[in-house]
């Protein structure tokens, strides 16, 4: 994709403030914006990033009044979040329209690259321009989408679905019926009370030596990447939402749910059924007990958290001593 500020303003019924010929070729979150990228500002708590953002174009509400100089060209619209949803939908639809339905044909073998001694089970499909590393085993009934890269010595068990454009490292094990790269749960509220789906055009990047349990889902990001670090171990039936980042060597037991854009540090331990709210930062070496619900940032490394809402271990034990005595004579 390549769009100028003028084209975007016409498409989104907005106005340009700055260089109408400024060009973008990709999307990014406002805190990561670089030249050639489009970012957006919809939530006031992210306003401070507008003054340090290096993106070429920034999508903002018409009501936005900068307190400092904004470097990117601004495209002002009625509702930046709704306009972003419209733009992502437009780009995703155009991609789907441009992609012909190709299926299996002779040229498939010219565009898809298999390493040495790759095993491909019956009724499995590997898409165009995909790359599969040496000694990787893809068992029966697996779908690997176009432009996906899978490293060496991986094991992909039956029924796994890997959407187009995903990146998977070396020595990765993905158990049966896991889904890598499904759309995140993103919807923009409309004035009539209904919701408009936000298309996701990012991907999932999985590091080396990762294991992902059966029926676990890892959603792709809206614009950048959902990132699973090296050595991460994820149990069965977990949900990793869009834009999440999980640090190296973190482990996660069954039925955990991580909401969108949360960053979990390195060497963390999440017991079964832990729930973590969105847009949080969890420090390295944090341990979270079973069924705990985390609703705030964890800034101090090495803490043990229990309860819902979660509390540091000592605070939880003191609170629990009070809870269990409630109602007694």
PDB file of C-alpha atoms in Angstrom:
ATOM      1  CA  UNK A   1       0.000   0.000   0.000  1.00  0.00           C
ATOM      2  CA  UNK A   2       1.029   3.578  -0.610  1.00  0.00           C
ATOM      3  CA  UNK A   3      -1.154   6.588   0.130  1.00  0.00           C
ATOM      4  CA  UNK A   4      -0.589  10.318   0.348  1.00  0.00           C
ATOM      5  CA  UNK A   5      -2.144  12.530   2.998  1.00  0.00           C
ATOM      6  CA  UNK A   6      -4.340  14.061   0.295  1.00  0.00           C
ATOM      7  CA  UNK A   7      -5.615  10.632  -0.788  1.00  0.00           C
ATOM      8  CA  UNK A   8      -6.330   9.628   2.790  1.00  0.00           C
ATOM      9  CA  UNK A   9      -8.205  12.846   3.460  1.00  0.00           C
ATOM     10  CA  UNK A  10     -10.364  12.240   0.393  1.00  0.00           C
ATOM     11  CA  UNK A  11     -10.977   8.627   1.363  1.00  0.00           C
ATOM     12  CA  UNK A  12     -11.860   9.446   4.981  1.00  0.00           C
ATOM     13  CA  UNK A  13     -13.609  12.786   4.315  1.00  0.00           C
ATOM     14  CA  UNK A  14     -11.060  14.680   6.353  1.00  0.00           C
ATOM     15  CA  UNK A  15      -8.721  17.643   5.948  1.00  0.00           C
ATOM     16  CA  UNK A  16      -4.938  17.843   5.685  1.00  0.00           C
ATOM     17  CA  UNK A  17      -2.830  19.933   8.028  1.00  0.00           C
ATOM     18  CA  UNK A  18       0.714  19.876   6.709  1.00  0.00           C
ATOM     19  CA  UNK A  19       2.205  18.314   3.567  1.00  0.00           C
ATOM     20  CA  UNK A  20      -0.562  16.887   1.341  1.00  0.00           C
ATOM     21  CA  UNK A  21       2.054  14.837  -0.543  1.00  0.00           C
ATOM     22  CA  UNK A  22       3.369  13.064   2.562  1.00  0.00           C
ATOM     23  CA  UNK A  23       3.379   9.320   1.814  1.00  0.00           C
ATOM     24  CA  UNK A  24       2.855   6.227   3.935  1.00  0.00           C
ATOM     25  CA  UNK A  25       3.296   2.553   3.129  1.00  0.00           C
ATOM     26  CA  UNK A  26       2.410   0.909   6.461  1.00  0.00           C
ATOM     27  CA  UNK A  27       0.644   1.376   9.796  1.00  0.00           C
ATOM     28  CA  UNK A  28       2.059   1.618  13.317  1.00  0.00           C
ATOM     29  CA  UNK A  29       0.974   2.435  16.851  1.00  0.00           C
ATOM     30  CA  UNK A  30       1.602   6.049  17.776  1.00  0.00           C
ATOM     31  CA  UNK A  31       4.384   5.158  20.227  1.00  0.00           C
ATOM     32  CA  UNK A  32       6.294   3.311  17.471  1.00  0.00           C
ATOM     33  CA  UNK A  33       5.717   5.595  14.478  1.00  0.00           C
ATOM     34  CA  UNK A  34       8.537   6.002  11.942  1.00  0.00           C
ATOM     35  CA  UNK A  35       8.871   7.858   8.625  1.00  0.00           C
ATOM     36  CA  UNK A  36       6.696   6.269   5.954  1.00  0.00           C
ATOM     37  CA  UNK A  37       4.122   5.070   8.495  1.00  0.00           C
ATOM     38  CA  UNK A  38       0.597   6.137   9.432  1.00  0.00           C
ATOM     39  CA  UNK A  39      -0.357   6.430  13.104  1.00  0.00           C
ATOM     40  CA  UNK A  40      -3.543   7.543  14.831  1.00  0.00           C
ATOM     41  CA  UNK A  41      -4.509   9.371  18.018  1.00  0.00           C
ATOM     42  CA  UNK A  42      -7.945   8.608  19.451  1.00  0.00           C
ATOM     43  CA  UNK A  43      -7.355   8.141  23.184  1.00  0.00           C
ATOM     44  CA  UNK A  44      -6.286  11.337  25.064  1.00  0.00           C
ATOM     45  CA  UNK A  45      -3.972   9.346  27.370  1.00  0.00           C
ATOM     46  CA  UNK A  46      -1.699   8.747  24.374  1.00  0.00           C
ATOM     47  CA  UNK A  47      -1.512  12.442  23.437  1.00  0.00           C
ATOM     48  CA  UNK A  48       2.048  12.829  24.714  1.00  0.00           C
ATOM     49  CA  UNK A  49       3.216  10.441  21.989  1.00  0.00           C
ATOM     50  CA  UNK A  50       1.890  12.835  19.334  1.00  0.00           C
ATOM     51  CA  UNK A  51       4.720  15.245  20.138  1.00  0.00           C
ATOM     52  CA  UNK A  52       7.478  12.623  19.763  1.00  0.00           C
ATOM     53  CA  UNK A  53       5.960  10.535  16.957  1.00  0.00           C
ATOM     54  CA  UNK A  54       8.168  10.291  13.845  1.00  0.00           C
ATOM     55  CA  UNK A  55       5.445   8.948  11.516  1.00  0.00           C
ATOM     56  CA  UNK A  56       4.775  10.711   8.224  1.00  0.00           C
ATOM     57  CA  UNK A  57       1.017  11.026   8.791  1.00  0.00           C
ATOM     58  CA  UNK A  58      -1.008  11.175  12.004  1.00  0.00           C
ATOM     59  CA  UNK A  59      -4.759  10.601  11.962  1.00  0.00           C
ATOM     60  CA  UNK A  60      -6.459  12.808  14.599  1.00  0.00           C
ATOM     61  CA  UNK A  61      -9.906  14.054  15.587  1.00  0.00           C
ATOM     62  CA  UNK A  62     -10.948  17.446  14.244  1.00  0.00           C
ATOM     63  CA  UNK A  63     -11.289  18.608  17.847  1.00  0.00           C
ATOM     64  CA  UNK A  64      -7.640  17.851  18.681  1.00  0.00           C
ATOM     65  CA  UNK A  65      -5.753  20.979  19.781  1.00  0.00           C
ATOM     66  CA  UNK A  66      -1.979  20.344  20.035  1.00  0.00           C
ATOM     67  CA  UNK A  67      -0.183  21.728  23.093  1.00  0.00           C
ATOM     68  CA  UNK A  68       3.196  21.338  21.378  1.00  0.00           C
ATOM     69  CA  UNK A  69       4.533  21.012  17.837  1.00  0.00           C
ATOM     70  CA  UNK A  70       3.398  17.890  15.962  1.00  0.00           C
ATOM     71  CA  UNK A  71       5.949  16.682  13.408  1.00  0.00           C
ATOM     72  CA  UNK A  72       3.769  14.390  11.239  1.00  0.00           C
ATOM     73  CA  UNK A  73       1.308  15.747   8.707  1.00  0.00           C
ATOM     74  CA  UNK A  74      -2.103  15.532  10.378  1.00  0.00           C
ATOM     75  CA  UNK A  75      -5.247  14.280   8.689  1.00  0.00           C
ATOM     76  CA  UNK A  76      -8.183  15.577  10.723  1.00  0.00           C
ATOM     77  CA  UNK A  77     -11.393  13.519  10.750  1.00  0.00           C
ATOM     78  CA  UNK A  78     -14.595  13.420  12.784  1.00  0.00           C
ATOM     79  CA  UNK A  79     -13.626  10.241  14.653  1.00  0.00           C
ATOM     80  CA  UNK A  80     -10.044   8.985  14.350  1.00  0.00           C
ATOM     81  CA  UNK A  81     -10.821   5.497  15.692  1.00  0.00           C
ATOM     82  CA  UNK A  82     -13.779   5.029  13.350  1.00  0.00           C
ATOM     83  CA  UNK A  83     -11.744   6.381  10.420  1.00  0.00           C
ATOM     84  CA  UNK A  84      -8.916   3.971  11.225  1.00  0.00           C
ATOM     85  CA  UNK A  85     -11.427   1.112  11.168  1.00  0.00           C
ATOM     86  CA  UNK A  86     -12.688   2.303   7.778  1.00  0.00           C
ATOM     87  CA  UNK A  87      -9.149   2.555   6.418  1.00  0.00           C
ATOM     88  CA  UNK A  88      -8.093  -0.878   7.675  1.00  0.00           C
ATOM     89  CA  UNK A  89     -11.250  -2.341   6.149  1.00  0.00           C
ATOM     90  CA  UNK A  90     -10.472  -0.646   2.834  1.00  0.00           C
ATOM     91  CA  UNK A  91      -6.880  -1.962   2.804  1.00  0.00           C
ATOM     92  CA  UNK A  92      -7.885  -5.497   3.868  1.00  0.00           C
ATOM     93  CA  UNK A  93     -10.657  -5.651   1.253  1.00  0.00           C
ATOM     94  CA  UNK A  94      -8.263  -4.462  -1.448  1.00  0.00           C
ATOM     95  CA  UNK A  95      -5.745  -7.143  -0.471  1.00  0.00           C
ATOM     96  CA  UNK A  96      -8.388  -9.851  -0.649  1.00  0.00           C
ATOM     97  CA  UNK A  97      -9.607  -8.567  -4.003  1.00  0.00           C
ATOM     98  CA  UNK A  98      -6.086  -8.444  -5.422  1.00  0.00           C
ATOM     99  CA  UNK A  99      -5.319 -11.995  -4.289  1.00  0.00           C
ATOM    100  CA  UNK A 100      -6.573 -14.449  -6.879  1.00  0.00           C
ATOM    101  CA  UNK A 101      -7.943 -17.794  -5.783  1.00  0.00           C
ATOM    102  CA  UNK A 102      -5.057 -19.996  -6.884  1.00  0.00           C
ATOM    103  CA  UNK A 103      -5.337 -23.310  -5.059  1.00  0.00           C
ATOM    104  CA  UNK A 104      -2.926 -26.033  -6.170  1.00  0.00           C
ATOM    105  CA  UNK A 105      -1.351 -25.599  -9.560  1.00  0.00           C
ATOM    106  CA  UNK A 106       2.018 -26.135 -11.166  1.00  0.00           C
ATOM    107  CA  UNK A 107       3.438 -22.733 -10.149  1.00  0.00           C
ATOM    108  CA  UNK A 108       2.785 -23.510  -6.474  1.00  0.00           C
ATOM    109  CA  UNK A 109       6.057 -25.450  -6.318  1.00  0.00           C
ATOM    110  CA  UNK A 110       7.924 -22.503  -7.782  1.00  0.00           C
ATOM    111  CA  UNK A 111       6.788 -20.035  -5.118  1.00  0.00           C
ATOM    112  CA  UNK A 112       6.781 -22.240  -1.994  1.00  0.00           C
ATOM    113  CA  UNK A 113      10.175 -23.237  -0.610  1.00  0.00           C
ATOM    114  CA  UNK A 114      10.674 -26.387   1.453  1.00  0.00           C
ATOM    115  CA  UNK A 115      13.915 -27.141   3.299  1.00  0.00           C
ATOM    116  CA  UNK A 116      15.605 -30.503   3.594  1.00  0.00           C
ATOM    117  CA  UNK A 117      13.637 -33.521   4.799  1.00  0.00           C
ATOM    118  CA  UNK A 118      10.361 -31.684   5.439  1.00  0.00           C
ATOM    119  CA  UNK A 119       7.379 -33.923   6.213  1.00  0.00           C
ATOM    120  CA  UNK A 120       4.002 -32.776   4.875  1.00  0.00           C
ATOM    121  CA  UNK A 121       1.026 -34.898   5.949  1.00  0.00           C
ATOM    122  CA  UNK A 122      -1.940 -35.730   3.768  1.00  0.00           C
ATOM    123  CA  UNK A 123      -4.667 -33.096   3.290  1.00  0.00           C
ATOM    124  CA  UNK A 124      -2.339 -30.346   4.534  1.00  0.00           C
ATOM    125  CA  UNK A 125      -1.911 -27.120   2.561  1.00  0.00           C
ATOM    126  CA  UNK A 126       1.056 -24.779   2.425  1.00  0.00           C
ATOM    127  CA  UNK A 127       0.381 -21.466   0.684  1.00  0.00           C
ATOM    128  CA  UNK A 128       2.190 -19.524  -2.010  1.00  0.00           C
ATOM    129  CA  UNK A 129       5.515 -17.874  -1.148  1.00  0.00           C
ATOM    130  CA  UNK A 130       5.629 -19.742   2.164  1.00  0.00           C
ATOM    131  CA  UNK A 131       8.981 -20.895   3.574  1.00  0.00           C
ATOM    132  CA  UNK A 132       9.397 -24.122   5.543  1.00  0.00           C
ATOM    133  CA  UNK A 133      12.747 -24.861   7.232  1.00  0.00           C
ATOM    134  CA  UNK A 134      14.770 -28.069   7.341  1.00  0.00           C
ATOM    135  CA  UNK A 135      13.444 -31.137   9.174  1.00  0.00           C
ATOM    136  CA  UNK A 136      10.097 -29.537  10.016  1.00  0.00           C
ATOM    137  CA  UNK A 137       7.119 -31.883  10.336  1.00  0.00           C
ATOM    138  CA  UNK A 138       3.668 -30.679   9.290  1.00  0.00           C
ATOM    139  CA  UNK A 139       1.133 -33.338  10.159  1.00  0.00           C
ATOM    140  CA  UNK A 140      -2.245 -34.059   8.546  1.00  0.00           C
ATOM    141  CA  UNK A 141      -5.015 -31.466   7.987  1.00  0.00           C
ATOM    142  CA  UNK A 142      -2.848 -28.413   8.646  1.00  0.00           C
ATOM    143  CA  UNK A 143      -3.359 -25.063   6.889  1.00  0.00           C
ATOM    144  CA  UNK A 144      -0.367 -22.768   6.387  1.00  0.00           C
ATOM    145  CA  UNK A 145      -1.265 -19.493   4.670  1.00  0.00           C
ATOM    146  CA  UNK A 146       0.536 -17.564   1.952  1.00  0.00           C
ATOM    147  CA  UNK A 147       3.800 -15.774   2.829  1.00  0.00           C
ATOM    148  CA  UNK A 148       4.166 -17.587   6.147  1.00  0.00           C
ATOM    149  CA  UNK A 149       7.662 -18.473   7.357  1.00  0.00           C
ATOM    150  CA  UNK A 150       8.261 -21.533   9.542  1.00  0.00           C
ATOM    151  CA  UNK A 151      11.768 -22.325  10.790  1.00  0.00           C
ATOM    152  CA  UNK A 152      13.694 -25.565  11.085  1.00  0.00           C
ATOM    153  CA  UNK A 153      12.977 -28.558  13.333  1.00  0.00           C
ATOM    154  CA  UNK A 154       9.389 -27.497  14.037  1.00  0.00           C
ATOM    155  CA  UNK A 155       6.455 -29.816  14.723  1.00  0.00           C
ATOM    156  CA  UNK A 156       2.995 -28.704  13.598  1.00  0.00           C
ATOM    157  CA  UNK A 157       0.383 -31.183  14.812  1.00  0.00           C
ATOM    158  CA  UNK A 158      -2.901 -32.059  13.027  1.00  0.00           C
ATOM    159  CA  UNK A 159      -5.609 -29.445  12.638  1.00  0.00           C
ATOM    160  CA  UNK A 160      -3.410 -26.386  13.223  1.00  0.00           C
ATOM    161  CA  UNK A 161      -4.363 -23.246  11.289  1.00  0.00           C
ATOM    162  CA  UNK A 162      -1.649 -20.686  10.571  1.00  0.00           C
ATOM    163  CA  UNK A 163      -2.967 -17.591   8.808  1.00  0.00           C
ATOM    164  CA  UNK A 164      -1.085 -15.845   5.967  1.00  0.00           C
ATOM    165  CA  UNK A 165       1.995 -13.798   6.773  1.00  0.00           C
ATOM    166  CA  UNK A 166       2.868 -15.351  10.141  1.00  0.00           C
ATOM    167  CA  UNK A 167       6.499 -15.804  11.244  1.00  0.00           C
ATOM    168  CA  UNK A 168       7.474 -18.866  13.303  1.00  0.00           C
ATOM    169  CA  UNK A 169      11.001 -19.525  14.551  1.00  0.00           C
ATOM    170  CA  UNK A 170      13.065 -22.701  14.934  1.00  0.00           C
ATOM    171  CA  UNK A 171      12.292 -25.672  17.200  1.00  0.00           C
ATOM    172  CA  UNK A 172       8.669 -24.604  17.684  1.00  0.00           C
ATOM    173  CA  UNK A 173       5.964 -27.102  18.640  1.00  0.00           C
ATOM    174  CA  UNK A 174       2.331 -26.238  17.922  1.00  0.00           C
ATOM    175  CA  UNK A 175      -0.206 -28.737  19.205  1.00  0.00           C
ATOM    176  CA  UNK A 176      -3.442 -29.860  17.596  1.00  0.00           C
ATOM    177  CA  UNK A 177      -6.107 -27.344  16.574  1.00  0.00           C
ATOM    178  CA  UNK A 178      -4.211 -24.258  17.679  1.00  0.00           C
ATOM    179  CA  UNK A 179      -4.898 -21.122  15.618  1.00  0.00           C
ATOM    180  CA  UNK A 180      -2.135 -18.637  14.877  1.00  0.00           C
ATOM    181  CA  UNK A 181      -3.105 -15.283  13.383  1.00  0.00           C
ATOM    182  CA  UNK A 182      -6.871 -15.000  13.702  1.00  0.00           C
ATOM    183  CA  UNK A 183      -8.298 -11.469  13.888  1.00  0.00           C
ATOM    184  CA  UNK A 184      -8.250  -9.771  17.253  1.00  0.00           C
ATOM    185  CA  UNK A 185     -11.451  -8.696  18.994  1.00  0.00           C
ATOM    186  CA  UNK A 186     -11.489  -5.138  17.718  1.00  0.00           C
ATOM    187  CA  UNK A 187     -14.697  -3.196  17.110  1.00  0.00           C
ATOM    188  CA  UNK A 188     -15.373   0.520  16.837  1.00  0.00           C
ATOM    189  CA  UNK A 189     -18.577   1.834  18.490  1.00  0.00           C
ATOM    190  CA  UNK A 190     -20.993   3.650  16.175  1.00  0.00           C
ATOM    191  CA  UNK A 191     -23.411   6.417  17.099  1.00  0.00           C
ATOM    192  CA  UNK A 192     -26.427   4.121  16.675  1.00  0.00           C
ATOM    193  CA  UNK A 193     -25.073   1.734  19.324  1.00  0.00           C
ATOM    194  CA  UNK A 194     -23.857  -0.890  16.867  1.00  0.00           C
ATOM    195  CA  UNK A 195     -20.248  -1.939  16.282  1.00  0.00           C
ATOM    196  CA  UNK A 196     -18.040  -1.903  13.212  1.00  0.00           C
ATOM    197  CA  UNK A 197     -15.371  -4.562  12.855  1.00  0.00           C
ATOM    198  CA  UNK A 198     -11.784  -3.317  12.774  1.00  0.00           C
ATOM    199  CA  UNK A 199      -9.783  -5.265  10.209  1.00  0.00           C
ATOM    200  CA  UNK A 200      -6.430  -6.646  11.347  1.00  0.00           C
ATOM    201  CA  UNK A 201      -3.602  -6.496   8.821  1.00  0.00           C
ATOM    202  CA  UNK A 202      -0.649  -7.260  11.131  1.00  0.00           C
ATOM    203  CA  UNK A 203       0.778 -10.657  11.996  1.00  0.00           C
ATOM    204  CA  UNK A 204       2.114 -12.918  14.755  1.00  0.00           C
ATOM    205  CA  UNK A 205       5.861 -13.383  15.294  1.00  0.00           C
ATOM    206  CA  UNK A 206       6.853 -16.455  17.324  1.00  0.00           C
ATOM    207  CA  UNK A 207      10.452 -16.879  18.498  1.00  0.00           C
ATOM    208  CA  UNK A 208      12.611 -19.999  18.807  1.00  0.00           C
ATOM    209  CA  UNK A 209      12.025 -22.950  21.162  1.00  0.00           C
ATOM    210  CA  UNK A 210       8.373 -22.064  21.779  1.00  0.00           C
ATOM    211  CA  UNK A 211       5.641 -24.606  22.569  1.00  0.00           C
ATOM    212  CA  UNK A 212       1.963 -23.785  22.067  1.00  0.00           C
ATOM    213  CA  UNK A 213      -0.771 -25.994  23.497  1.00  0.00           C
ATOM    214  CA  UNK A 214      -3.772 -27.568  21.837  1.00  0.00           C
ATOM    215  CA  UNK A 215      -6.700 -25.273  20.967  1.00  0.00           C
ATOM    216  CA  UNK A 216      -4.778 -22.151  21.969  1.00  0.00           C
ATOM    217  CA  UNK A 217      -5.400 -19.029  19.871  1.00  0.00           C
ATOM    218  CA  UNK A 218      -2.948 -16.214  19.222  1.00  0.00           C
ATOM    219  CA  UNK A 219      -4.484 -13.229  17.440  1.00  0.00           C
ATOM    220  CA  UNK A 220      -2.623 -11.112  14.910  1.00  0.00           C
ATOM    221  CA  UNK A 221      -2.211  -7.405  15.536  1.00  0.00           C
ATOM    222  CA  UNK A 222      -4.173  -4.609  13.951  1.00  0.00           C
ATOM    223  CA  UNK A 223      -1.130  -2.972  12.393  1.00  0.00           C
ATOM    224  CA  UNK A 224       2.153  -4.382  13.732  1.00  0.00           C
ATOM    225  CA  UNK A 225       2.936  -7.754  15.356  1.00  0.00           C
ATOM    226  CA  UNK A 226       1.761  -9.867  18.249  1.00  0.00           C
ATOM    227  CA  UNK A 227       5.069 -11.146  19.630  1.00  0.00           C
ATOM    228  CA  UNK A 228       5.818 -14.404  21.447  1.00  0.00           C
ATOM    229  CA  UNK A 229       9.424 -14.386  22.691  1.00  0.00           C
ATOM    230  CA  UNK A 230      12.028 -17.147  22.639  1.00  0.00           C
ATOM    231  CA  UNK A 231      11.477 -20.095  24.975  1.00  0.00           C
ATOM    232  CA  UNK A 232       7.862 -19.251  25.824  1.00  0.00           C
ATOM    233  CA  UNK A 233       5.679 -22.205  26.838  1.00  0.00           C
ATOM    234  CA  UNK A 234       1.891 -21.848  26.500  1.00  0.00           C
ATOM    235  CA  UNK A 235      -0.490 -24.566  27.675  1.00  0.00           C
ATOM    236  CA  UNK A 236      -3.793 -25.681  26.140  1.00  0.00           C
ATOM    237  CA  UNK A 237      -6.870 -23.468  25.687  1.00  0.00           C
ATOM    238  CA  UNK A 238      -5.153 -20.121  26.174  1.00  0.00           C
ATOM    239  CA  UNK A 239      -6.178 -16.867  24.468  1.00  0.00           C
ATOM    240  CA  UNK A 240      -3.516 -14.335  23.465  1.00  0.00           C
ATOM    241  CA  UNK A 241      -5.126 -11.188  22.077  1.00  0.00           C
ATOM    242  CA  UNK A 242      -3.894  -8.794  19.410  1.00  0.00           C
ATOM    243  CA  UNK A 243      -0.737  -6.698  19.922  1.00  0.00           C
ATOM    244  CA  UNK A 244       0.270  -8.671  23.037  1.00  0.00           C
ATOM    245  CA  UNK A 245       3.982  -9.135  23.706  1.00  0.00           C
ATOM    246  CA  UNK A 246       5.213 -12.051  25.821  1.00  0.00           C
ATOM    247  CA  UNK A 247       8.834 -11.948  26.990  1.00  0.00           C
ATOM    248  CA  UNK A 248      11.385 -14.739  26.691  1.00  0.00           C
ATOM    249  CA  UNK A 249      10.967 -17.890  28.802  1.00  0.00           C
ATOM    250  CA  UNK A 250       7.590 -16.960  30.241  1.00  0.00           C
ATOM    251  CA  UNK A 251       5.294 -19.927  30.929  1.00  0.00           C
ATOM    252  CA  UNK A 252       1.509 -19.959  30.949  1.00  0.00           C
ATOM    253  CA  UNK A 253      -0.784 -22.740  32.220  1.00  0.00           C
ATOM    254  CA  UNK A 254      -4.125 -23.730  30.711  1.00  0.00           C
ATOM    255  CA  UNK A 255      -7.055 -21.349  30.152  1.00  0.00           C
ATOM    256  CA  UNK A 256      -5.148 -18.101  30.629  1.00  0.00           C
ATOM    257  CA  UNK A 257      -6.474 -15.055  28.823  1.00  0.00           C
ATOM    258  CA  UNK A 258      -4.353 -12.021  27.925  1.00  0.00           C
ATOM    259  CA  UNK A 259      -6.212  -8.960  26.650  1.00  0.00           C
ATOM    260  CA  UNK A 260      -4.994  -6.740  23.819  1.00  0.00           C
ATOM    261  CA  UNK A 261      -1.768  -4.695  23.827  1.00  0.00           C
ATOM    262  CA  UNK A 262      -0.519  -6.025  27.161  1.00  0.00           C
ATOM    263  CA  UNK A 263       3.227  -6.575  27.569  1.00  0.00           C
ATOM    264  CA  UNK A 264       4.307  -9.469  29.764  1.00  0.00           C
ATOM    265  CA  UNK A 265       7.931  -9.536  30.836  1.00  0.00           C
ATOM    266  CA  UNK A 266      10.576 -12.255  30.727  1.00  0.00           C
ATOM    267  CA  UNK A 267      10.593 -15.356  32.945  1.00  0.00           C
ATOM    268  CA  UNK A 268       7.060 -14.829  34.249  1.00  0.00           C
ATOM    269  CA  UNK A 269       4.852 -17.678  35.496  1.00  0.00           C
ATOM    270  CA  UNK A 270       1.081 -17.589  34.939  1.00  0.00           C
ATOM    271  CA  UNK A 271      -0.898 -20.356  36.648  1.00  0.00           C
ATOM    272  CA  UNK A 272      -4.168 -21.740  35.301  1.00  0.00           C
ATOM    273  CA  UNK A 273      -7.066 -19.427  34.387  1.00  0.00           C
ATOM    274  CA  UNK A 274      -5.173 -16.198  34.971  1.00  0.00           C
ATOM    275  CA  UNK A 275      -6.810 -13.199  33.326  1.00  0.00           C
ATOM    276  CA  UNK A 276      -4.875 -10.030  32.484  1.00  0.00           C
ATOM    277  CA  UNK A 277      -6.608  -6.844  31.341  1.00  0.00           C
ATOM    278  CA  UNK A 278      -5.522  -4.909  28.255  1.00  0.00           C
ATOM    279  CA  UNK A 279      -2.826  -2.253  27.791  1.00  0.00           C
ATOM    280  CA  UNK A 280      -0.895  -3.312  30.895  1.00  0.00           C
ATOM    281  CA  UNK A 281       2.806  -3.895  31.549  1.00  0.00           C
ATOM    282  CA  UNK A 282       3.829  -6.881  33.689  1.00  0.00           C
ATOM    283  CA  UNK A 283       7.396  -6.792  35.055  1.00  0.00           C
ATOM    284  CA  UNK A 284       9.953  -9.561  34.537  1.00  0.00           C
ATOM    285  CA  UNK A 285       9.924 -12.564  36.904  1.00  0.00           C
ATOM    286  CA  UNK A 286       6.317 -12.003  38.019  1.00  0.00           C
ATOM    287  CA  UNK A 287       4.405 -15.057  39.295  1.00  0.00           C
ATOM    288  CA  UNK A 288       0.598 -14.938  39.137  1.00  0.00           C
ATOM    289  CA  UNK A 289      -1.475 -17.526  41.012  1.00  0.00           C
ATOM    290  CA  UNK A 290      -4.350 -19.540  39.588  1.00  0.00           C
ATOM    291  CA  UNK A 291      -7.551 -17.640  38.676  1.00  0.00           C
ATOM    292  CA  UNK A 292      -5.972 -14.291  39.536  1.00  0.00           C
ATOM    293  CA  UNK A 293      -7.289 -11.237  37.719  1.00  0.00           C
ATOM    294  CA  UNK A 294      -4.711  -8.541  36.967  1.00  0.00           C
ATOM    295  CA  UNK A 295      -6.217  -5.095  36.310  1.00  0.00           C
ATOM    296  CA  UNK A 296      -3.211  -2.808  36.810  1.00  0.00           C
ATOM    297  CA  UNK A 297       0.449  -2.537  35.844  1.00  0.00           C
ATOM    298  CA  UNK A 298       2.963  -4.645  37.758  1.00  0.00           C
ATOM    299  CA  UNK A 299       6.049  -2.437  38.033  1.00  0.00           C
ATOM    300  CA  UNK A 300       8.196  -4.299  40.567  1.00  0.00           C
ATOM    301  CA  UNK A 301      10.042  -7.399  39.368  1.00  0.00           C
ATOM    302  CA  UNK A 302       9.799 -10.718  41.176  1.00  0.00           C
ATOM    303  CA  UNK A 303       6.396 -10.244  42.813  1.00  0.00           C
ATOM    304  CA  UNK A 304       3.922 -13.051  43.523  1.00  0.00           C
ATOM    305  CA  UNK A 305       0.291 -12.030  42.919  1.00  0.00           C
ATOM    306  CA  UNK A 306      -2.896 -13.754  44.089  1.00  0.00           C
ATOM    307  CA  UNK A 307      -6.605 -13.008  44.000  1.00  0.00           C
ATOM    308  CA  UNK A 308      -9.036 -11.127  41.809  1.00  0.00           C
ATOM    309  CA  UNK A 309      -8.332  -8.289  41.594  1.00  0.00           C
ATOM    310  CA  UNK A 310      -4.793  -9.478  42.199  1.00  0.00           C
ATOM    311  CA  UNK A 311      -2.698  -8.354  45.175  1.00  0.00           C
ATOM    312  CA  UNK A 312       0.929  -8.976  46.189  1.00  0.00           C
ATOM    313  CA  UNK A 313       1.219 -12.190  48.223  1.00  0.00           C
ATOM    314  CA  UNK A 314       1.605 -10.596  51.699  1.00  0.00           C
ATOM    315  CA  UNK A 315      -1.270  -8.182  51.097  1.00  0.00           C
ATOM    316  CA  UNK A 316      -3.453 -10.995  49.819  1.00  0.00           C
ATOM    317  CA  UNK A 317      -2.786 -13.187  52.876  1.00  0.00           C
ATOM    318  CA  UNK A 318      -3.637 -10.325  55.237  1.00  0.00           C
ATOM    319  CA  UNK A 319      -6.809  -9.572  53.295  1.00  0.00           C
ATOM    320  CA  UNK A 320      -7.807 -13.224  53.193  1.00  0.00           C
ATOM    321  CA  UNK A 321      -7.449 -13.474  56.984  1.00  0.00           C
ATOM    322  CA  UNK A 322     -10.055 -10.680  57.198  1.00  0.00           C
ATOM    323  CA  UNK A 323     -12.327 -12.156  54.484  1.00  0.00           C
ATOM    324  CA  UNK A 324     -12.647 -15.583  56.106  1.00  0.00           C
ATOM    325  CA  UNK A 325     -13.619 -14.059  59.448  1.00  0.00           C
ATOM    326  CA  UNK A 326     -16.454 -12.023  57.982  1.00  0.00           C
ATOM    327  CA  UNK A 327     -19.835 -13.153  59.206  1.00  0.00           C
ATOM    328  CA  UNK A 328     -18.534 -14.915  62.284  1.00  0.00           C
ATOM    329  CA  UNK A 329     -20.056 -14.051  65.661  1.00  0.00           C
TER     330      UNK A 329
END
